[in-house]
PDB file of C-alpha atoms in Angstrom:
ATOM      1  CA  UNK A 146      -2.967  15.632  -9.735  1.00 80.00           C
ATOM      2  CA  UNK A 147      -2.508  16.333 -13.410  1.00 86.00           C
ATOM      3  CA  UNK A 148      -5.713  16.482 -15.484  1.00 89.00           C
ATOM      4  CA  UNK A 149      -4.702  13.268 -17.262  1.00 91.00           C
ATOM      5  CA  UNK A 150      -4.285  11.502 -13.914  1.00 92.00           C
ATOM      6  CA  UNK A 151      -7.668  12.792 -12.723  1.00 91.00           C
ATOM      7  CA  UNK A 152      -9.237  11.431 -15.911  1.00 92.00           C
ATOM      8  CA  UNK A 153      -7.554   8.065 -15.333  1.00 94.00           C
ATOM      9  CA  UNK A 154      -8.863   7.902 -11.745  1.00 91.00           C
ATOM     10  CA  UNK A 155     -12.402   8.709 -12.933  1.00 92.00           C
ATOM     11  CA  UNK A 156     -12.054   6.116 -15.715  1.00 96.00           C
ATOM     12  CA  UNK A 157     -11.064   3.416 -13.228  1.00 94.00           C
ATOM     13  CA  UNK A 158     -14.053   4.304 -11.035  1.00 92.00           C
ATOM     14  CA  UNK A 159     -16.291   4.114 -14.108  1.00 95.00           C
ATOM     15  CA  UNK A 160     -14.873   0.722 -15.128  1.00 96.00           C
ATOM     16  CA  UNK A 161     -15.420  -0.625 -11.611  1.00 93.00           C
ATOM     17  CA  UNK A 162     -18.930   0.841 -11.399  1.00 94.00           C
ATOM     18  CA  UNK A 163     -20.071  -0.502 -14.768  1.00 96.00           C
ATOM     19  CA  UNK A 164     -18.540  -3.828 -13.726  1.00 96.00           C
ATOM     20  CA  UNK A 165     -21.579  -4.525 -11.529  1.00 96.00           C
ATOM     21  CA  UNK A 166     -23.878  -4.201 -14.519  1.00 96.00           C
ATOM     22  CA  UNK A 167     -21.608  -6.512 -16.507  1.00 97.00           C
ATOM     23  CA  UNK A 168     -21.661  -9.054 -13.674  1.00 97.00           C
ATOM     24  CA  UNK A 169     -25.440  -9.026 -13.711  1.00 96.00           C
ATOM     25  CA  UNK A 170     -25.415  -9.703 -17.463  1.00 96.00           C
ATOM     26  CA  UNK A 171     -22.805 -12.443 -17.022  1.00 97.00           C
ATOM     27  CA  UNK A 172     -24.960 -14.197 -14.445  1.00 97.00           C
ATOM     28  CA  UNK A 173     -27.505 -14.787 -17.210  1.00 96.00           C
ATOM     29  CA  UNK A 174     -24.849 -16.910 -18.963  1.00 96.00           C
ATOM     30  CA  UNK A 175     -23.059 -18.694 -16.104  1.00 97.00           C
ATOM     31  CA  UNK A 176     -23.767 -20.132 -12.652  1.00 97.00           C
ATOM     32  CA  UNK A 177     -22.356 -17.614 -10.130  1.00 97.00           C
ATOM     33  CA  UNK A 178     -19.458 -19.681  -8.751  1.00 98.00           C
ATOM     34  CA  UNK A 179     -18.368 -20.807 -12.218  1.00 97.00           C
ATOM     35  CA  UNK A 180     -18.517 -17.193 -13.423  1.00 98.00           C
ATOM     36  CA  UNK A 181     -16.335 -16.089 -10.517  1.00 97.00           C
ATOM     37  CA  UNK A 182     -13.841 -18.898 -11.200  1.00 97.00           C
ATOM     38  CA  UNK A 183     -13.615 -17.920 -14.866  1.00 97.00           C
ATOM     39  CA  UNK A 184     -13.035 -14.312 -13.866  1.00 96.00           C
ATOM     40  CA  UNK A 185      -9.939 -15.177 -11.865  1.00 97.00           C
ATOM     41  CA  UNK A 186      -8.691 -17.756 -14.351  1.00 97.00           C
ATOM     42  CA  UNK A 187      -8.747 -15.261 -17.214  1.00 97.00           C
ATOM     43  CA  UNK A 188      -7.284 -12.515 -14.995  1.00 96.00           C
ATOM     44  CA  UNK A 189      -4.397 -14.759 -13.924  1.00 95.00           C
ATOM     45  CA  UNK A 190      -3.555 -16.232 -17.324  1.00 92.00           C
ATOM     46  CA  UNK A 191      -1.377 -15.288 -19.085  1.00 91.00           C
ATOM     47  CA  UNK A 192      -0.653 -12.241 -16.871  1.00 92.00           C
ATOM     48  CA  UNK A 193       0.971 -14.357 -14.150  1.00 95.00           C
ATOM     49  CA  UNK A 194       3.823 -15.127 -16.557  1.00 94.00           C
ATOM     50  CA  UNK A 195       4.363 -11.436 -17.314  1.00 93.00           C
ATOM     51  CA  UNK A 196       4.333  -9.696 -13.907  1.00 92.00           C
ATOM     52  CA  UNK A 197       7.303 -11.488 -12.365  1.00 94.00           C
ATOM     53  CA  UNK A 198       7.458 -13.527  -9.158  1.00 96.00           C
ATOM     54  CA  UNK A 199       5.388 -12.647  -6.073  1.00 95.00           C
ATOM     55  CA  UNK A 200       6.780  -9.780  -4.004  1.00 94.00           C
ATOM     56  CA  UNK A 201       5.183 -10.834  -0.712  1.00 95.00           C
ATOM     57  CA  UNK A 202       5.069 -14.096   1.231  1.00 96.00           C
ATOM     58  CA  UNK A 203       2.778 -16.816  -0.097  1.00 96.00           C
ATOM     59  CA  UNK A 204       0.781 -16.902   3.134  1.00 97.00           C
ATOM     60  CA  UNK A 205      -0.571 -13.437   2.346  1.00 96.00           C
ATOM     61  CA  UNK A 206      -1.345 -14.321  -1.274  1.00 96.00           C
ATOM     62  CA  UNK A 207      -3.234 -17.450  -0.221  1.00 97.00           C
ATOM     63  CA  UNK A 208      -5.015 -15.671   2.643  1.00 96.00           C
ATOM     64  CA  UNK A 209      -6.194 -12.780   0.484  1.00 94.00           C
ATOM     65  CA  UNK A 210      -7.024 -15.150  -2.368  1.00 96.00           C
ATOM     66  CA  UNK A 211      -9.364 -17.151  -0.138  1.00 97.00           C
ATOM     67  CA  UNK A 212     -10.913 -14.177   1.683  1.00 96.00           C
ATOM     68  CA  UNK A 213     -11.265 -11.919  -1.357  1.00 94.00           C
ATOM     69  CA  UNK A 214     -11.517 -14.310  -4.274  1.00 95.00           C
ATOM     70  CA  UNK A 215     -13.452 -17.235  -2.824  1.00 97.00           C
ATOM     71  CA  UNK A 216     -15.460 -15.725   0.039  1.00 97.00           C
ATOM     72  CA  UNK A 217     -16.063 -12.121  -1.047  1.00 96.00           C
ATOM     73  CA  UNK A 218     -16.615 -12.617  -4.758  1.00 95.00           C
ATOM     74  CA  UNK A 219     -18.344 -15.962  -4.270  1.00 96.00           C
ATOM     75  CA  UNK A 220     -20.878 -14.406  -1.916  1.00 97.00           C
ATOM     76  CA  UNK A 221     -21.254 -11.313  -4.113  1.00 96.00           C
ATOM     77  CA  UNK A 222     -21.992 -13.321  -7.258  1.00 97.00           C
ATOM     78  CA  UNK A 223     -24.378 -15.666  -5.423  1.00 97.00           C
ATOM     79  CA  UNK A 224     -26.129 -12.690  -3.824  1.00 96.00           C
ATOM     80  CA  UNK A 225     -26.569 -10.957  -7.165  1.00 95.00           C
ATOM     81  CA  UNK A 226     -27.749 -14.210  -8.717  1.00 96.00           C
ATOM     82  CA  UNK A 227     -30.307 -14.451  -5.883  1.00 93.00           C
ATOM     83  CA  UNK A 228     -31.814 -11.146  -6.959  1.00 91.00           C
ATOM     84  CA  UNK A 229     -29.658  -8.373  -5.475  1.00 91.00           C
ATOM     85  CA  UNK A 230     -29.602  -5.577  -8.105  1.00 91.00           C
ATOM     86  CA  UNK A 231     -26.204  -4.648  -9.550  1.00 92.00           C
ATOM     87  CA  UNK A 232     -26.517  -0.942  -8.808  1.00 90.00           C
ATOM     88  CA  UNK A 233     -27.513  -1.536  -5.209  1.00 89.00           C
ATOM     89  CA  UNK A 234     -24.702  -4.087  -4.851  1.00 92.00           C
ATOM     90  CA  UNK A 235     -22.143  -1.470  -5.918  1.00 91.00           C
ATOM     91  CA  UNK A 236     -23.489   0.752  -3.159  1.00 89.00           C
ATOM     92  CA  UNK A 237     -23.845  -1.789  -0.340  1.00 90.00           C
ATOM     93  CA  UNK A 238     -20.309  -3.102  -0.857  1.00 91.00           C
ATOM     94  CA  UNK A 239     -19.093   0.318   0.286  1.00 87.00           C
ATOM     95  CA  UNK A 240     -19.751  -0.893   3.834  1.00 88.00           C
ATOM     96  CA  UNK A 241     -16.488  -2.851   3.508  1.00 88.00           C
ATOM     97  CA  UNK A 242     -14.751   0.303   4.738  1.00 84.00           C
ATOM     98  CA  UNK A 243     -16.670   0.069   8.024  1.00 87.00           C
ATOM     99  CA  UNK A 244     -15.891  -3.632   8.411  1.00 90.00           C
ATOM    100  CA  UNK A 245     -12.230  -2.897   7.715  1.00 87.00           C
ATOM    101  CA  UNK A 246     -12.161  -0.201  10.390  1.00 87.00           C
ATOM    102  CA  UNK A 247     -13.901  -2.485  12.910  1.00 90.00           C
ATOM    103  CA  UNK A 248     -11.559  -5.400  12.202  1.00 90.00           C
ATOM    104  CA  UNK A 249      -8.588  -3.040  12.536  1.00 88.00           C
ATOM    105  CA  UNK A 250      -9.773  -2.146  16.037  1.00 88.00           C
ATOM    106  CA  UNK A 251     -10.225  -5.787  17.060  1.00 89.00           C
ATOM    107  CA  UNK A 252      -7.284  -7.413  15.261  1.00 88.00           C
ATOM    108  CA  UNK A 253      -4.719  -4.620  14.994  1.00 85.00           C
ATOM    109  CA  UNK A 254      -5.509  -2.691  18.163  1.00 87.00           C
ATOM    110  CA  UNK A 255      -6.165   0.565  16.319  1.00 83.00           C
ATOM    111  CA  UNK A 256      -8.014   3.301  18.185  1.00 85.00           C
ATOM    112  CA  UNK A 257     -10.640   4.929  15.935  1.00 82.00           C
ATOM    113  CA  UNK A 258     -11.052   8.695  16.032  1.00 85.00           C
ATOM    114  CA  UNK A 259     -14.398  10.300  16.820  1.00 88.00           C
ATOM    115  CA  UNK A 260     -14.762  11.266  13.174  1.00 87.00           C
ATOM    116  CA  UNK A 261     -14.242   7.655  12.087  1.00 83.00           C
ATOM    117  CA  UNK A 262     -16.747   6.357  14.646  1.00 88.00           C
ATOM    118  CA  UNK A 263     -19.269   8.925  13.437  1.00 90.00           C
ATOM    119  CA  UNK A 264     -18.605   7.819   9.859  1.00 87.00           C
ATOM    120  CA  UNK A 265     -19.265   4.185  10.784  1.00 87.00           C
ATOM    121  CA  UNK A 266     -22.566   5.141  12.390  1.00 91.00           C
ATOM    122  CA  UNK A 267     -23.666   7.147   9.344  1.00 90.00           C
ATOM    123  CA  UNK A 268     -22.669   4.356   6.946  1.00 87.00           C
ATOM    124  CA  UNK A 269     -24.510   1.741   9.035  1.00 88.00           C
ATOM    125  CA  UNK A 270     -27.588   3.986   8.957  1.00 91.00           C
ATOM    126  CA  UNK A 271     -27.253   3.964   5.174  1.00 87.00           C
ATOM    127  CA  UNK A 272     -27.187   0.159   5.186  1.00 87.00           C
ATOM    128  CA  UNK A 273     -30.352   0.184   7.284  1.00 89.00           C
ATOM    129  CA  UNK A 274     -32.117   2.457   4.802  1.00 88.00           C
ATOM    130  CA  UNK A 275     -30.915   0.309   1.889  1.00 86.00           C
ATOM    131  CA  UNK A 276     -32.218  -2.808   3.647  1.00 84.00           C
ATOM    132  CA  UNK A 277     -35.643  -1.201   4.094  1.00 84.00           C
ATOM    133  CA  UNK A 278     -35.658  -0.218   0.416  1.00 77.00           C
ATOM    134  CA  UNK A 279     -34.650  -3.698  -0.772  1.00 73.00           C
ATOM    135  CA  UNK A 280     -37.071  -5.377   1.630  1.00 69.00           C
ATOM    136  CA  UNK A 281     -39.897  -3.394   0.099  1.00 61.00           C
ATOM    137  CA  UNK A 282     -39.043  -4.460  -3.456  1.00 64.00           C
ATOM    138  CA  UNK A 283     -37.238  -7.807  -3.314  1.00 66.00           C
ATOM    139  CA  UNK A 284     -35.918 -10.666  -1.142  1.00 72.00           C
ATOM    140  CA  UNK A 285     -33.439  -9.809   1.595  1.00 84.00           C
ATOM    141  CA  UNK A 286     -31.366 -12.977   1.065  1.00 90.00           C
ATOM    142  CA  UNK A 287     -29.304 -11.444  -1.725  1.00 91.00           C
ATOM    143  CA  UNK A 288     -28.885  -8.254   0.305  1.00 91.00           C
ATOM    144  CA  UNK A 289     -27.567 -10.227   3.305  1.00 93.00           C
ATOM    145  CA  UNK A 290     -25.139 -12.154   1.082  1.00 96.00           C
ATOM    146  CA  UNK A 291     -23.690  -8.928  -0.339  1.00 94.00           C
ATOM    147  CA  UNK A 292     -23.265  -7.501   3.177  1.00 94.00           C
ATOM    148  CA  UNK A 293     -21.477 -10.750   4.121  1.00 96.00           C
ATOM    149  CA  UNK A 294     -19.302 -10.303   1.020  1.00 96.00           C
ATOM    150  CA  UNK A 295     -18.375  -6.821   2.262  1.00 93.00           C
ATOM    151  CA  UNK A 296     -17.378  -8.309   5.635  1.00 95.00           C
ATOM    152  CA  UNK A 297     -15.128 -10.846   3.891  1.00 95.00           C
ATOM    153  CA  UNK A 298     -13.621  -7.977   1.924  1.00 91.00           C
ATOM    154  CA  UNK A 299     -12.846  -6.289   5.240  1.00 91.00           C
ATOM    155  CA  UNK A 300     -10.926  -9.399   6.313  1.00 94.00           C
ATOM    156  CA  UNK A 301      -8.958  -9.393   3.059  1.00 91.00           C
ATOM    157  CA  UNK A 302      -8.179  -5.694   3.553  1.00 88.00           C
ATOM    158  CA  UNK A 303      -6.606  -6.434   6.937  1.00 91.00           C
ATOM    159  CA  UNK A 304      -4.538  -9.248   5.420  1.00 92.00           C
ATOM    160  CA  UNK A 305      -3.482  -6.940   2.580  1.00 89.00           C
ATOM    161  CA  UNK A 306      -2.390  -4.265   5.042  1.00 87.00           C
ATOM    162  CA  UNK A 307      -0.299  -6.845   6.857  1.00 90.00           C
ATOM    163  CA  UNK A 308       1.223  -7.975   3.565  1.00 91.00           C
ATOM    164  CA  UNK A 309       1.924  -4.388   2.400  1.00 88.00           C
ATOM    165  CA  UNK A 310       2.475  -5.377  -1.258  1.00 90.00           C
ATOM    166  CA  UNK A 311       4.805  -2.932  -3.053  1.00 89.00           C
ATOM    167  CA  UNK A 312       3.139  -3.619  -6.418  1.00 89.00           C
ATOM    168  CA  UNK A 313      -0.682  -3.748  -6.468  1.00 86.00           C
ATOM    169  CA  UNK A 314      -0.929  -5.318  -9.931  1.00 89.00           C
ATOM    170  CA  UNK A 315       1.656  -8.032  -9.223  1.00 93.00           C
ATOM    171  CA  UNK A 316      -0.112  -8.839  -5.971  1.00 94.00           C
ATOM    172  CA  UNK A 317      -3.587  -8.964  -7.527  1.00 93.00           C
ATOM    173  CA  UNK A 318      -2.482 -11.199 -10.393  1.00 95.00           C
ATOM    174  CA  UNK A 319      -0.927 -13.714  -8.011  1.00 96.00           C
ATOM    175  CA  UNK A 320      -3.937 -13.477  -5.697  1.00 95.00           C
ATOM    176  CA  UNK A 321      -6.092 -14.317  -8.741  1.00 96.00           C
ATOM    177  CA  UNK A 322      -4.375 -17.692  -9.079  1.00 97.00           C
ATOM    178  CA  UNK A 323      -5.652 -18.852  -5.675  1.00 97.00           C
ATOM    179  CA  UNK A 324      -9.472 -18.827  -6.008  1.00 97.00           C
ATOM    180  CA  UNK A 325      -9.729 -20.676  -9.333  1.00 97.00           C
ATOM    181  CA  UNK A 326      -9.607 -24.281  -8.110  1.00 97.00           C
ATOM    182  CA  UNK A 327     -11.625 -23.736  -4.887  1.00 98.00           C
ATOM    183  CA  UNK A 328     -14.342 -21.899  -6.831  1.00 98.00           C
ATOM    184  CA  UNK A 329     -14.446 -24.602  -9.510  1.00 97.00           C
ATOM    185  CA  UNK A 330     -14.714 -27.291  -6.816  1.00 97.00           C
ATOM    186  CA  UNK A 331     -17.522 -25.400  -5.070  1.00 97.00           C
ATOM    187  CA  UNK A 332     -19.278 -24.886  -8.404  1.00 97.00           C
ATOM    188  CA  UNK A 333     -19.158 -28.609  -9.182  1.00 97.00           C
ATOM    189  CA  UNK A 334     -20.401 -29.422  -5.676  1.00 96.00           C
ATOM    190  CA  UNK A 335     -23.155 -26.806  -5.354  1.00 96.00           C
ATOM    191  CA  UNK A 336     -24.114 -25.925  -8.929  1.00 96.00           C
ATOM    192  CA  UNK A 337     -23.487 -29.265 -10.584  1.00 95.00           C
ATOM    193  CA  UNK A 338     -21.232 -30.349 -13.417  1.00 94.00           C
ATOM    194  CA  UNK A 339     -24.136 -30.507 -15.859  1.00 96.00           C
ATOM    195  CA  UNK A 340     -24.994 -26.838 -15.285  1.00 96.00           C
ATOM    196  CA  UNK A 341     -21.354 -25.832 -15.698  1.00 96.00           C
ATOM    197  CA  UNK A 342     -20.958 -27.837 -18.917  1.00 96.00           C
ATOM    198  CA  UNK A 343     -24.194 -26.446 -20.306  1.00 96.00           C
ATOM    199  CA  UNK A 344     -23.004 -22.885 -19.655  1.00 96.00           C
ATOM    200  CA  UNK A 345     -19.630 -23.517 -21.304  1.00 96.00           C
ATOM    201  CA  UNK A 346     -21.165 -25.294 -24.310  1.00 96.00           C
ATOM    202  CA  UNK A 347     -23.602 -22.449 -24.915  1.00 95.00           C
ATOM    203  CA  UNK A 348     -20.916 -19.765 -24.544  1.00 94.00           C
ATOM    204  CA  UNK A 349     -21.548 -16.883 -26.933  1.00 95.00           C
ATOM    205  CA  UNK A 350     -19.943 -13.502 -27.581  1.00 95.00           C
ATOM    206  CA  UNK A 351     -21.960 -11.783 -24.881  1.00 95.00           C
ATOM    207  CA  UNK A 352     -20.962 -14.349 -22.248  1.00 96.00           C
ATOM    208  CA  UNK A 353     -17.307 -14.288 -23.293  1.00 97.00           C
ATOM    209  CA  UNK A 354     -17.388 -10.495 -23.289  1.00 97.00           C
ATOM    210  CA  UNK A 355     -18.580 -10.363 -19.684  1.00 97.00           C
ATOM    211  CA  UNK A 356     -15.742 -12.660 -18.583  1.00 97.00           C
ATOM    212  CA  UNK A 357     -13.165 -10.570 -20.438  1.00 97.00           C
ATOM    213  CA  UNK A 358     -14.522  -7.337 -18.970  1.00 97.00           C
ATOM    214  CA  UNK A 359     -14.557  -8.477 -15.338  1.00 97.00           C
ATOM    215  CA  UNK A 360     -11.143 -10.141 -15.719  1.00 96.00           C
ATOM    216  CA  UNK A 361      -9.123  -7.763 -17.873  1.00 95.00           C
ATOM    217  CA  UNK A 362     -11.090  -4.553 -17.432  1.00 95.00           C
ATOM    218  CA  UNK A 363     -12.051  -4.534 -13.763  1.00 94.00           C
ATOM    219  CA  UNK A 364      -9.167  -6.653 -12.461  1.00 90.00           C
ATOM    220  CA  UNK A 365      -6.051  -6.236 -14.627  1.00 91.00           C
ATOM    221  CA  UNK A 366      -6.629  -2.705 -15.928  1.00 93.00           C
ATOM    222  CA  UNK A 367      -8.465  -1.456 -12.839  1.00 91.00           C
ATOM    223  CA  UNK A 368      -5.967  -2.619 -10.251  1.00 85.00           C
ATOM    224  CA  UNK A 369      -3.005  -1.845 -12.484  1.00 87.00           C
ATOM    225  CA  UNK A 370      -4.094   1.751 -13.137  1.00 91.00           C
ATOM    226  CA  UNK A 371      -5.103   2.289  -9.489  1.00 86.00           C
ATOM    227  CA  UNK A 372      -1.739   1.011  -8.285  1.00 83.00           C
ATOM    228  CA  UNK A 373       0.030   3.223 -10.828  1.00 88.00           C
ATOM    229  CA  UNK A 374      -1.823   6.271  -9.479  1.00 89.00           C
ATOM    230  CA  UNK A 375      -1.040   5.334  -5.873  1.00 82.00           C
ATOM    231  CA  UNK A 376       2.657   5.103  -6.669  1.00 82.00           C
ATOM    232  CA  UNK A 377       2.589   8.683  -7.948  1.00 86.00           C
ATOM    233  CA  UNK A 378       0.181  10.397  -5.558  1.00 84.00           C
ATOM    234  CA  UNK A 379      -0.687  10.172  -1.850  1.00 79.00           C
ATOM    235  CA  UNK A 380      -3.437   7.677  -1.089  1.00 72.00           C
ATOM    236  CA  UNK A 381      -5.503  10.495   0.460  1.00 70.00           C
ATOM    237  CA  UNK A 382      -5.567  12.131  -2.994  1.00 79.00           C
ATOM    238  CA  UNK A 383      -6.449   8.992  -4.966  1.00 83.00           C
ATOM    239  CA  UNK A 384      -8.822   7.170  -2.589  1.00 77.00           C
ATOM    240  CA  UNK A 385     -11.745   9.683  -2.761  1.00 80.00           C
ATOM    241  CA  UNK A 386     -12.237   8.827  -6.431  1.00 85.00           C
ATOM    242  CA  UNK A 387     -13.397   5.360  -5.322  1.00 84.00           C
ATOM    243  CA  UNK A 388     -16.561   7.002  -3.969  1.00 84.00           C
ATOM    244  CA  UNK A 389     -17.587   7.507  -7.600  1.00 87.00           C
ATOM    245  CA  UNK A 390     -17.919   3.726  -8.083  1.00 90.00           C
ATOM    246  CA  UNK A 391     -21.505   3.413  -6.763  1.00 90.00           C
ATOM    247  CA  UNK A 392     -22.449   6.513  -8.767  1.00 89.00           C
ATOM    248  CA  UNK A 393     -21.367   4.789 -11.978  1.00 92.00           C
ATOM    249  CA  UNK A 394     -22.736   1.469 -10.733  1.00 92.00           C
ATOM    250  CA  UNK A 395     -26.240   2.758 -10.004  1.00 91.00           C
ATOM    251  CA  UNK A 396     -26.318   4.938 -13.119  1.00 92.00           C
ATOM    252  CA  UNK A 397     -25.198   2.178 -15.503  1.00 94.00           C
ATOM    253  CA  UNK A 398     -27.658  -0.294 -13.959  1.00 93.00           C
ATOM    254  CA  UNK A 399     -30.459   2.233 -14.435  1.00 92.00           C
ATOM    255  CA  UNK A 400     -29.472   2.991 -18.035  1.00 93.00           C
ATOM    256  CA  UNK A 401     -28.704  -0.522 -19.290  1.00 93.00           C
ATOM    257  CA  UNK A 402     -30.774  -2.772 -17.031  1.00 92.00           C
ATOM    258  CA  UNK A 403     -33.696  -0.520 -16.215  1.00 90.00           C
ATOM    259  CA  UNK A 404     -33.093  -0.659 -12.447  1.00 88.00           C
ATOM    260  CA  UNK A 405     -35.097   1.963 -10.613  1.00 84.00           C
ATOM    261  CA  UNK A 406     -33.441   4.340  -8.163  1.00 82.00           C
ATOM    262  CA  UNK A 407     -36.009   5.060  -5.485  1.00 83.00           C
ATOM    263  CA  UNK A 408     -35.888   8.049  -3.111  1.00 87.00           C
ATOM    264  CA  UNK A 409     -34.953   5.633  -0.308  1.00 85.00           C
ATOM    265  CA  UNK A 410     -32.045   4.349  -2.398  1.00 84.00           C
ATOM    266  CA  UNK A 411     -30.807   7.894  -3.003  1.00 88.00           C
ATOM    267  CA  UNK A 412     -31.012   8.498   0.745  1.00 92.00           C
ATOM    268  CA  UNK A 413     -29.078   5.270   1.409  1.00 88.00           C
ATOM    269  CA  UNK A 414     -26.469   6.309  -1.154  1.00 87.00           C
ATOM    270  CA  UNK A 415     -25.958   9.697   0.477  1.00 90.00           C
ATOM    271  CA  UNK A 416     -25.598   8.151   3.948  1.00 90.00           C
ATOM    272  CA  UNK A 417     -23.311   5.321   2.818  1.00 87.00           C
ATOM    273  CA  UNK A 418     -20.997   7.426   0.671  1.00 85.00           C
ATOM    274  CA  UNK A 419     -20.845  10.167   3.302  1.00 88.00           C
ATOM    275  CA  UNK A 420     -20.240   7.691   6.095  1.00 86.00           C
ATOM    276  CA  UNK A 421     -17.538   5.851   4.160  1.00 84.00           C
ATOM    277  CA  UNK A 422     -15.868   9.169   3.369  1.00 84.00           C
ATOM    278  CA  UNK A 423     -15.729   9.975   7.097  1.00 83.00           C
ATOM    279  CA  UNK A 424     -14.608   6.440   7.971  1.00 79.00           C
ATOM    280  CA  UNK A 425     -11.741   6.726   5.504  1.00 70.00           C
ATOM    281  CA  UNK A 426     -10.409   9.956   6.999  1.00 68.00           C
ATOM    282  CA  UNK A 427      -6.879   9.361   8.243  1.00 63.00           C
ATOM    283  CA  UNK A 428      -5.530  11.595  11.020  1.00 60.00           C
ATOM    284  CA  UNK A 429      -2.634  13.804  10.010  1.00 57.00           C
ATOM    285  CA  UNK A 430       0.766  12.600  11.110  1.00 53.00           C
ATOM    286  CA  UNK A 431       3.772  14.747  11.962  1.00 48.00           C
ATOM    287  CA  UNK A 432       5.832  13.307   9.126  1.00 43.00           C
ATOM    288  CA  UNK A 433       4.659  12.502   5.621  1.00 41.00           C
ATOM    289  CA  UNK A 434       4.312   8.864   4.666  1.00 39.00           C
ATOM    290  CA  UNK A 435       6.236   7.990   1.497  1.00 39.00           C
ATOM    291  CA  UNK A 436       4.012   7.218  -1.480  1.00 37.00           C
ATOM    292  CA  UNK A 437       5.462   3.710  -1.733  1.00 34.00           C
ATOM    293  CA  UNK A 438       4.213   2.988   1.783  1.00 33.00           C
ATOM    294  CA  UNK A 439       0.708   4.017   0.777  1.00 34.00           C
ATOM    295  CA  UNK A 440       0.541   2.153  -2.516  1.00 37.00           C
ATOM    296  CA  UNK A 441      -1.385  -0.772  -1.161  1.00 40.00           C
ATOM    297  CA  UNK A 442      -3.971  -2.884  -2.896  1.00 41.00           C
ATOM    298  CA  UNK A 443      -7.239  -1.016  -3.463  1.00 41.00           C
ATOM    299  CA  UNK A 444      -9.647  -1.832  -0.691  1.00 43.00           C
ATOM    300  CA  UNK A 445      -7.114  -1.288   2.092  1.00 43.00           C
ATOM    301  CA  UNK A 446      -7.516   1.675   4.400  1.00 41.00           C
ATOM    302  CA  UNK A 447      -4.951   3.722   2.491  1.00 42.00           C
ATOM    303  CA  UNK A 448      -6.509   3.301  -0.924  1.00 47.00           C
ATOM    304  CA  UNK A 449      -9.944   1.836  -0.586  1.00 49.00           C
ATOM    305  CA  UNK A 450     -11.931   1.004  -3.693  1.00 49.00           C
ATOM    306  CA  UNK A 451     -15.165  -0.929  -3.914  1.00 49.00           C
ATOM    307  CA  UNK A 452     -14.530  -3.275  -6.815  1.00 56.00           C
ATOM    308  CA  UNK A 453     -17.064  -5.795  -8.047  1.00 62.00           C
TER     309      UNK A 453
END
């Protein structure tokens, strides 16, 4: 990769990592489901009128929109609102790679290599250490919700692989149109219209800034730049940069939110990142796969990225 492309990949990882800190700040301004709905609304509009028509069947857009937008991000935001720290959330979500590999075995009939099985075991050990660390300092409810969010992300990764979108940005923008109404309905039902109206009426620059960052920074720029890199380089070259996301996530949370990074958390980080790296190893094939075949949405096996 050219130095400029390496810098872009690191920048995307930084944007996605800092995103968890921004989410935590945004949750001080909005109920979690409303915040998630606003994220996708702002990401979809007006971009949906600029990216052209969908390039995959609507069943995949709706499926990924529900699994990723409603289930994964809904659970993530609720879990963080319940007390799960942003830095730890950026780390625990890495387990989505293990869920994706497991679902691929069950649903797609893939046969995991010994290296991938070993990676799953190491990553799961990391989750265990992280759970012990969180249990010693805070409630486990938020932790469990974030793990459930990672599982839902694994489902969306399988759907994305089946869809094989040729344009990651186009796909993500259209996917962003799906969760808005379901999330708003759930927010009205579970969080209450009065809480939603109060949050919107008291909207200030800080609250608006968090929505713009998670929508345009993490979603539009992040997915657009990642897809651009995947169209120009093999996924095996680009994907490792996603392992920097929890590094930026934990560091930014420590710097801006004062979150402590305990020795147990460092141990969990080493196990999770190492295990995910092994889980993401793809066996060499006799013939090279064209770059366009590998340019899938971040989070799929070919170009995984733990976005918040």
